[in-house]
Coordinates of C-alpha atoms in Angstrom, one line a residue:
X2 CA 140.4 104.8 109.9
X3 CA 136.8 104.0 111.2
X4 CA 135.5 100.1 111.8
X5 CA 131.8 101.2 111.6
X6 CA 130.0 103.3 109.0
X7 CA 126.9 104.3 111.5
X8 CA 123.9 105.8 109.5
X9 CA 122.6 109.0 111.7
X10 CA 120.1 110.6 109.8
X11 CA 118.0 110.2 106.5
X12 CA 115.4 111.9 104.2
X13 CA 112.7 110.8 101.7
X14 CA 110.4 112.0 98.7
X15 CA 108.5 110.0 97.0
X16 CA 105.0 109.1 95.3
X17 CA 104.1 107.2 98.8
X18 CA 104.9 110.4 101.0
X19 CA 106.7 113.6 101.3
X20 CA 109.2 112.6 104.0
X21 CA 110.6 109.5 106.0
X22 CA 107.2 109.2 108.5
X23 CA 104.3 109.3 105.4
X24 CA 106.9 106.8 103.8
X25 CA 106.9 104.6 106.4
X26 CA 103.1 105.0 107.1
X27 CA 102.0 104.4 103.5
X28 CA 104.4 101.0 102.9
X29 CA 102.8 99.3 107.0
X30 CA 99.3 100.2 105.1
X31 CA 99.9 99.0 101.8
X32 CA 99.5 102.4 100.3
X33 CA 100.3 102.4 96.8
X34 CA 101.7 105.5 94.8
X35 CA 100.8 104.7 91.4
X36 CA 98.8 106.4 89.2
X37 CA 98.0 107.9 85.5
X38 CA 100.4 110.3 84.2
X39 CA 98.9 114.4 85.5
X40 CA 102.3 116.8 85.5
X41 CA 104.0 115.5 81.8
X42 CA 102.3 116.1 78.8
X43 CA 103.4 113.5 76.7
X44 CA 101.7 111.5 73.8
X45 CA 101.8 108.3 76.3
X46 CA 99.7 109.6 79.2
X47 CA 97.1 107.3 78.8
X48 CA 98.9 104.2 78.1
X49 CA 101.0 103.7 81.6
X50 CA 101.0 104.3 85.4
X51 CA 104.0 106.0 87.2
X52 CA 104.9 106.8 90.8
X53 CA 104.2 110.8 90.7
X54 CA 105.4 113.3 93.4
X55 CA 102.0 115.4 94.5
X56 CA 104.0 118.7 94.7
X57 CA 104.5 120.6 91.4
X58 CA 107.9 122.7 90.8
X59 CA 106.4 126.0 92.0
X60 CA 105.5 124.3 95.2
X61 CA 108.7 122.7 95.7
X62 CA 110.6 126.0 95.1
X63 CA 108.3 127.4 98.0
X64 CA 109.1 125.1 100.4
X65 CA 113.0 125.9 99.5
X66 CA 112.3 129.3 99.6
X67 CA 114.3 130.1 96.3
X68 CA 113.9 132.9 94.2
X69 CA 111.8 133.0 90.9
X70 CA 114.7 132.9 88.5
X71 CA 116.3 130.2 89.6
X72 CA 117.4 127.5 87.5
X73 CA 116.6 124.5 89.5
X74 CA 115.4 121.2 87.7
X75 CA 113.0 118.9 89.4
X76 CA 115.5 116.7 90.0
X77 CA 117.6 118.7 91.9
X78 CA 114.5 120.1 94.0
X79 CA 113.5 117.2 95.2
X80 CA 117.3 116.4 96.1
X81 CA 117.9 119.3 98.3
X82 CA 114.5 118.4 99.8
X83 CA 115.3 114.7 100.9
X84 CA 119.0 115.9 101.3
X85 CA 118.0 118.8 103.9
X86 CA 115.7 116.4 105.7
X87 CA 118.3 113.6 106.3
X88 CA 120.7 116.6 107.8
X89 CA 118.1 117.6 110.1
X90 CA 117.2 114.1 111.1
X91 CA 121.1 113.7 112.2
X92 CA 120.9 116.3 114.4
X93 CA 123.5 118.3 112.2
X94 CA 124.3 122.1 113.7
X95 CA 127.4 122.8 112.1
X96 CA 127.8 120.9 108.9
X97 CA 131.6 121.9 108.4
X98 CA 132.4 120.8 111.7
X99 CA 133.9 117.6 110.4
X100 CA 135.2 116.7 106.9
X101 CA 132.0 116.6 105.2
X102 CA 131.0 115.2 101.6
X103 CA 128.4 114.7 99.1
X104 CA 128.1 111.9 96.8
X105 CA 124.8 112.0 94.9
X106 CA 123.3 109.8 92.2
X107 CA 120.9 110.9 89.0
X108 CA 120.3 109.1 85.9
X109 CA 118.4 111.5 84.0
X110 CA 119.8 115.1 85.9
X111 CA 118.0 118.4 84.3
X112 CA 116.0 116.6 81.7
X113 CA 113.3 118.0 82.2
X114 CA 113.9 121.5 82.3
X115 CA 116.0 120.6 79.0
X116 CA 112.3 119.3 76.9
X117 CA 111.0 122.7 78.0
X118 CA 113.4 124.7 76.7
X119 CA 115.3 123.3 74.2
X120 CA 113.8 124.8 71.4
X121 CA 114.3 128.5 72.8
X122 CA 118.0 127.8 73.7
X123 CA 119.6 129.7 70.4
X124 CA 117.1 132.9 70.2
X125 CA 116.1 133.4 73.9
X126 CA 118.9 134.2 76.4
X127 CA 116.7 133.8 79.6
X128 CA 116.2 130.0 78.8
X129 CA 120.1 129.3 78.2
X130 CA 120.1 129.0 82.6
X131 CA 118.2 126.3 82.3
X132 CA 120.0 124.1 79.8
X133 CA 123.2 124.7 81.8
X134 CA 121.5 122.5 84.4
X135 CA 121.1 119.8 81.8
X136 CA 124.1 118.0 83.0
X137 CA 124.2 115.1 86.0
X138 CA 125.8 117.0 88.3
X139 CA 124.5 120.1 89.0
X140 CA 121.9 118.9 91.6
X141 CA 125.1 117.3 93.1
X142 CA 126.5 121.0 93.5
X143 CA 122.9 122.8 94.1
X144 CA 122.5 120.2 96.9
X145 CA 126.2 120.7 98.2
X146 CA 125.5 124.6 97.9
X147 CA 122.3 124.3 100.1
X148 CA 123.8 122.5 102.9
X149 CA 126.6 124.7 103.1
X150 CA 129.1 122.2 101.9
X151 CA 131.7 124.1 99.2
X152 CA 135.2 122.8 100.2
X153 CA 135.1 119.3 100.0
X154 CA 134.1 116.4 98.0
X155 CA 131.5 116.8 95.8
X156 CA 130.4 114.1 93.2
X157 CA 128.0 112.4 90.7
X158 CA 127.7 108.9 90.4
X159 CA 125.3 107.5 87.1
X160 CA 125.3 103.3 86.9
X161 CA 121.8 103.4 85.8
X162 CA 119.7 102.1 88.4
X163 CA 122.3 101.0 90.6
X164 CA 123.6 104.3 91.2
X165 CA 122.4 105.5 94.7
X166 CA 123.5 101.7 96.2
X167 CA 127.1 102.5 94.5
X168 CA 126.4 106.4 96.3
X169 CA 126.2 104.4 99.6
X170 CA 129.0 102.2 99.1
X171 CA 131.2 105.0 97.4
X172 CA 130.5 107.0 100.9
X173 CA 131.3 104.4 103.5
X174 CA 134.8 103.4 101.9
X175 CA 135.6 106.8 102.2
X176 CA 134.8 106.9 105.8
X177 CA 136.4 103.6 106.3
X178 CA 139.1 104.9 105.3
X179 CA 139.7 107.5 107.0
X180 CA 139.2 110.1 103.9
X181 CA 135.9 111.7 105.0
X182 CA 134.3 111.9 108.5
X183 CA 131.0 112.6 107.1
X184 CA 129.3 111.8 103.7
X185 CA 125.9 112.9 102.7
X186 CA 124.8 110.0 100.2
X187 CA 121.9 109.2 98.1
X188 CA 120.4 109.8 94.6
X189 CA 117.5 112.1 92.8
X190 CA 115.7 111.5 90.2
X191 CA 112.4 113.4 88.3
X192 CA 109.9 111.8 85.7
X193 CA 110.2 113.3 82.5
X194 CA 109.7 112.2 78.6
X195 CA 113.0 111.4 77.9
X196 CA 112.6 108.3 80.6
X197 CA 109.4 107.9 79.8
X198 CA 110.1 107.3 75.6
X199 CA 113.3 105.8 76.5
X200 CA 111.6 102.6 78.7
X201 CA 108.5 102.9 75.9
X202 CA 111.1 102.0 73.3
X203 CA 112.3 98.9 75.6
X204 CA 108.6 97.7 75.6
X205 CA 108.9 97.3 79.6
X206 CA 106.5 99.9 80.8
X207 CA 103.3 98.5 82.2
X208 CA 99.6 99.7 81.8
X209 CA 98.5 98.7 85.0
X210 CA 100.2 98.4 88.8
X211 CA 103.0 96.7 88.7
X212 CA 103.4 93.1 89.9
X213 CA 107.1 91.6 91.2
X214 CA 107.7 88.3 90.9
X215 CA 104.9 87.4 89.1
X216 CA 104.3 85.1 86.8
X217 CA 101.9 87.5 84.8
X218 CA 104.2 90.6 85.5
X219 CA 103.5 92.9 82.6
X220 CA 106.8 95.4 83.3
X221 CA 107.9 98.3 85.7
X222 CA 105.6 101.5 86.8
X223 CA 108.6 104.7 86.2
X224 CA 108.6 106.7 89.7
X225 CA 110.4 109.6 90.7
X226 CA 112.2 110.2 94.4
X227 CA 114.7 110.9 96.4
X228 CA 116.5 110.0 99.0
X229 CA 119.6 110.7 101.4
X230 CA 121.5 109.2 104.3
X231 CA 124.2 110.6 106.4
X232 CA 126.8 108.8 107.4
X233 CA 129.6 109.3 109.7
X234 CA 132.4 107.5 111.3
X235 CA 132.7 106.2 114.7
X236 CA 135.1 108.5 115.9
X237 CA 131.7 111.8 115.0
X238 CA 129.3 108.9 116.8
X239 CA 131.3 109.2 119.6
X240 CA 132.2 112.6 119.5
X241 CA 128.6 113.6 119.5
X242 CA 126.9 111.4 121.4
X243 CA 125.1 110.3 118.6
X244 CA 122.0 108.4 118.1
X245 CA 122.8 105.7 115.2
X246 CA 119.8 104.5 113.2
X247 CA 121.9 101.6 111.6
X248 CA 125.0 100.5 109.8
X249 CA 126.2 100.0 106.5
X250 CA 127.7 96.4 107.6
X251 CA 128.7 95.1 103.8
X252 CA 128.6 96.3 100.1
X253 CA 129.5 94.7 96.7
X254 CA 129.4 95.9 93.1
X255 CA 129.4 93.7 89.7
X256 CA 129.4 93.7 86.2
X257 CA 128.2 91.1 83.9
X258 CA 128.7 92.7 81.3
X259 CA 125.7 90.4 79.8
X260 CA 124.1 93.2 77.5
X261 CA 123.1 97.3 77.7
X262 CA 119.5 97.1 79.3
X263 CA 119.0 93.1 80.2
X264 CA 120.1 91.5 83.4
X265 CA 121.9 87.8 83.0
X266 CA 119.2 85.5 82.2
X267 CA 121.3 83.1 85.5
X268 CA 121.8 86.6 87.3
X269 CA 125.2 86.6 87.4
X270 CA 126.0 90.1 88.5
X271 CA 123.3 89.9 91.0
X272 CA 125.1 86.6 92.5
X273 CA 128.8 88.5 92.2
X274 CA 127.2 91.3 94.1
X275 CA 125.2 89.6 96.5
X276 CA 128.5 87.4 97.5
X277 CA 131.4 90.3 97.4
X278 CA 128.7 92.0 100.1
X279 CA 128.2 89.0 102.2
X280 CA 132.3 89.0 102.6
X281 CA 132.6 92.5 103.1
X282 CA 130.6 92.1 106.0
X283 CA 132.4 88.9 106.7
X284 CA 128.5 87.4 107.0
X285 CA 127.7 83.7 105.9
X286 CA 124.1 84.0 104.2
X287 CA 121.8 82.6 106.9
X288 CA 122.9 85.9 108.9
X289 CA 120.2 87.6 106.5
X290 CA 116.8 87.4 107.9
X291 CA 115.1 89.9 104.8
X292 CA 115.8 91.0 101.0
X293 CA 114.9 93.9 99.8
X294 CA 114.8 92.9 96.2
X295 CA 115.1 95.1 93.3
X296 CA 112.3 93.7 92.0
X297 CA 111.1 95.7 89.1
X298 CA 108.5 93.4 87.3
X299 CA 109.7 92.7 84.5
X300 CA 110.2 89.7 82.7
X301 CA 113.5 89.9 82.9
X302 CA 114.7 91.2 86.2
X303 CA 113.0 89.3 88.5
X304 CA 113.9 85.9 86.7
X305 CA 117.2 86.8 87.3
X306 CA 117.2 88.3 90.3
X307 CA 115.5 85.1 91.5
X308 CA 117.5 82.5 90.0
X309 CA 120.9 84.7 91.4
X310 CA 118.8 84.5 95.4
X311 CA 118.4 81.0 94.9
X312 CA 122.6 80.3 93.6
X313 CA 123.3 82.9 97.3
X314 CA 121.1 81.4 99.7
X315 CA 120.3 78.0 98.1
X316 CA 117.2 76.1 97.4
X317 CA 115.9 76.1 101.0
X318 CA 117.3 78.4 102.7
X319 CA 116.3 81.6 100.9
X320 CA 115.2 84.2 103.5
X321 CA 112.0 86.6 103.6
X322 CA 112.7 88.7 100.4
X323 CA 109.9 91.8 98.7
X324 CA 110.5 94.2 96.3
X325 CA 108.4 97.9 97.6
X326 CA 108.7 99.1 93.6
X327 CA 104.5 98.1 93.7
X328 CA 104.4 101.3 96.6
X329 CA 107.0 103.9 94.7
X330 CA 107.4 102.4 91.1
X331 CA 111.0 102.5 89.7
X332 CA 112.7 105.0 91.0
X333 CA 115.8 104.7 88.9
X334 CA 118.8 106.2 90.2
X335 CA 117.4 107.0 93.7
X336 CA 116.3 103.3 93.9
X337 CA 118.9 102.3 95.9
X338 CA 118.7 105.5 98.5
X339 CA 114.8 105.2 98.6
X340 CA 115.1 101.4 99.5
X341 CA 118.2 102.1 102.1
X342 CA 115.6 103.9 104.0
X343 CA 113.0 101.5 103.6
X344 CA 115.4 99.4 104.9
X345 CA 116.4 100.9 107.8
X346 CA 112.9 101.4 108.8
X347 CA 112.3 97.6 108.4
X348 CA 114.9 97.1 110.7
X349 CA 114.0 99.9 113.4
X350 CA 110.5 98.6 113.4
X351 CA 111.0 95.0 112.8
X352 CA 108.8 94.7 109.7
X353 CA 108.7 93.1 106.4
X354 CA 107.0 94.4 104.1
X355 CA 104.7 93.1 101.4
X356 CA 105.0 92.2 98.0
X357 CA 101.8 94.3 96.5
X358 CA 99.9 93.1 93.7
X359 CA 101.1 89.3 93.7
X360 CA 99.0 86.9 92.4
X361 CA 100.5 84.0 90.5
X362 CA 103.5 82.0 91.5
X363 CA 106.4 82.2 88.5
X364 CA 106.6 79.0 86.7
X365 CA 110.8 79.3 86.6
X366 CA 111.4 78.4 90.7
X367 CA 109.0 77.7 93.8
X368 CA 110.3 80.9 95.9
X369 CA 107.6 83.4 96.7
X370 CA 107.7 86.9 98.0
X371 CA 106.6 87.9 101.2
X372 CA 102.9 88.7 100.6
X373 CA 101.2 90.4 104.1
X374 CA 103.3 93.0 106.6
X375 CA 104.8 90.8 108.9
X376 CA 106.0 91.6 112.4
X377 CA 109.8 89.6 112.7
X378 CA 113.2 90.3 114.6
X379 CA 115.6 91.8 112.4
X380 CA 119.1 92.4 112.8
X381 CA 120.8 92.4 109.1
X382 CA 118.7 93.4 105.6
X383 CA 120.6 92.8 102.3
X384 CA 118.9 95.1 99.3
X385 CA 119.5 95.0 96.0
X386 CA 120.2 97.5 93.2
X387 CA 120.4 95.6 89.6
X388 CA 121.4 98.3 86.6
X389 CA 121.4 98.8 83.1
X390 CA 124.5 97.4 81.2
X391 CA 125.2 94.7 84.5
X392 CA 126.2 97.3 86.5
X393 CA 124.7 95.3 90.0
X394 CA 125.2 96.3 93.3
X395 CA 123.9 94.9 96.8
X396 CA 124.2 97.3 100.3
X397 CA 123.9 95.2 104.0
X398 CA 122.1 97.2 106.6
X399 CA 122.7 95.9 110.4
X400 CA 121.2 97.0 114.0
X401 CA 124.5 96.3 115.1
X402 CA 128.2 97.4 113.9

């Protein structure tokens, strides 16, 4: 049984950098990833801004040194990218050393390789490789297969965009309990038309640069990303002398259950979540000194996610809170991974960072984001991960165990 769930290493691709120290640099700068639509040829290029990954697939395969015919979707190349980073970080030598696991999050899995060859499935064998990577997890098992890990657990989690948060929390019960001494965690996710038409359909996509917490908001920028984290219990720490980046102190999950795509209008889940975290980590709420919000601009998230801060924290006592989807867009199921990171980096550096794009104050409470990079002490972040169909789930980072 392990106390502590120590973080020792992570890894990072996204639309603001291709790996934890461009990340870093582009969110103290205010260095937004957003832009029109270049690598999907769809009908709706024109009309909305997403968070796009500079590197194109034959690029990406380079830098992984695969072979031609491989079968790898975007999604799972940018997982074994972030994944392979975070191992390295950690100083990992020998990754079957310990009892060592993956638990990896993905919304829309091989998509995209699925729109380009769906059509060619029945009448051209060569393509029917790449619909077998259709499902969620095969990235799990390519990014398993790439680190070397074949002989332990392995899984998928999909909760919408609260999957990579429940990844995190999923990993560190299973090193609390003793089950695993190592879990690689974290989610991947690509851009692809399928996303793109889905959200179109939902009328939440915006035109422009997102905005969170604004009054005007318009709706969320799509972004694709990935990120991992290792963790490991105290007893590896220990063993290897090793360097700990942070803790996971608390987690909490939720359902609602309020309705397939909308959040509680009185953020229910979000306060459920928010709460079963704070007692996990045995933490009253003035222990938190930032938020990393979900904060995905729409109308309906960030009313909800405010009203369920102010129902935690209370009217006056609601703590520095931003949402970084302005620098990434919405990375869906890696959300929760790419804002881990963010917020160990926060913490590390002892920086909050700022709410792009504000402008005007929403009408529905008096809270307002954090709107410059500011320089603070910080010992415990609380980050939230708020899903389709209620799923909600909140992740406390700490210096200390």
């Amino acid at each position: 049984m392990s106390k502590g769930v120590a973080i020792t290493g992570m890894g990072i691709i996204s639309a603001i950098g291709n790996n934890v120290a461009e990340n870093y640099q582009s969110l103290i700068e205010g260095k937004k990833g957003i832009s029109r639509i270049s690598k999907i040829d769809t009908i709706h290029k024109d009309d909305i801004m997403v968070g796009e990954i500079a590197f194109t697939n034959d690029a990406l395969e380079k830098k992984l040194g695969l072979s031609a015919d491989n079968n790898y979707s975007r999604t799972a190349l940018l997982g074994v990218l972030a994944a392979k980073e975070a191992v390295e970080n950690a100083g990992i030598s020998d990754i079957s050393a310990y009892k060592t696991g993956v638990i990896s999050a993905t919304s829309v899995g091989g998509m995209d390789m699925t729109e380009r060859y769906y059509y060619d499935y029945l009448t051209d064998p060569e393509t029917q490789k790449y619909i077998e990577g259709h499902h969620a997890g095969d990235s799990t098992q390519k990014i398993a297969e790439q680190l070397g890990i074949n002989e332990s657990l392995v899984t998928t989690i999909s909760t919408a965009c609260s999957s990579a948060a429940n990844a995190i929390m999923l990993g560190a019960r299973l090193i609390k309990s003793g089950q695993l001494d190592r879990v690689i965690v974290g989610g991947t996710d690509c851009l692809s038309k399928f996303t793109i038409n889905g959200f179109k359909t939902l009328m939440i996509l915006s035109d422009t640069y997102n905005t969170p917490f604004d009054e005007n908001r318009k709706g969320l920028n799509l972004g694709e990303a990935s990120a991992f984290l290792v963790l490991e219990s105290d007893a590896v720490v220990k063993a290897e002398n090793k360097t700990v980046l942070a803790y996971v102190k608390g987690y909490g999950n939720a359902n609602d259950a309020f309705h397939q795509t909308a959040s509680s209008d009185h953020g229910d889940g979000a306060t459920l979540a928010m709460e079963q975290a704070l007692k996990v980590a045995d933490l009253k709420p003035e222990a938190i000194d930032y938020i990393n919000a979900h904060g995905t601009a729409t109308g309906n998230n960030d009313l909800s996610e405010g009203r369920a801060i102010l129902r935690v924290f209370g009217d006056n006592h609601v703590p520095d809170f931003s949402s970084t989807k302005a620098y990434t867009g919405h990375t869906l199921a890696a959300a929760g991974a790419i804002e881990a990171v963010f917020s160990i980096l926060a913490l590390q550096n002892d920086v909050i960072y700022p709410n792009l794009n504000f402008k005007t104050q929403m009408k529905e409470f008096h809270i307002t984001p954090q709107l410059t990079l500011k320089k603070k002490p910080l010992q415990i972040i609380l980050s939230n991960s708020l899903g389709f169909g209620g799923n909600c789930s909140t992740v406390i980072f700490s210096k200390e165990q």
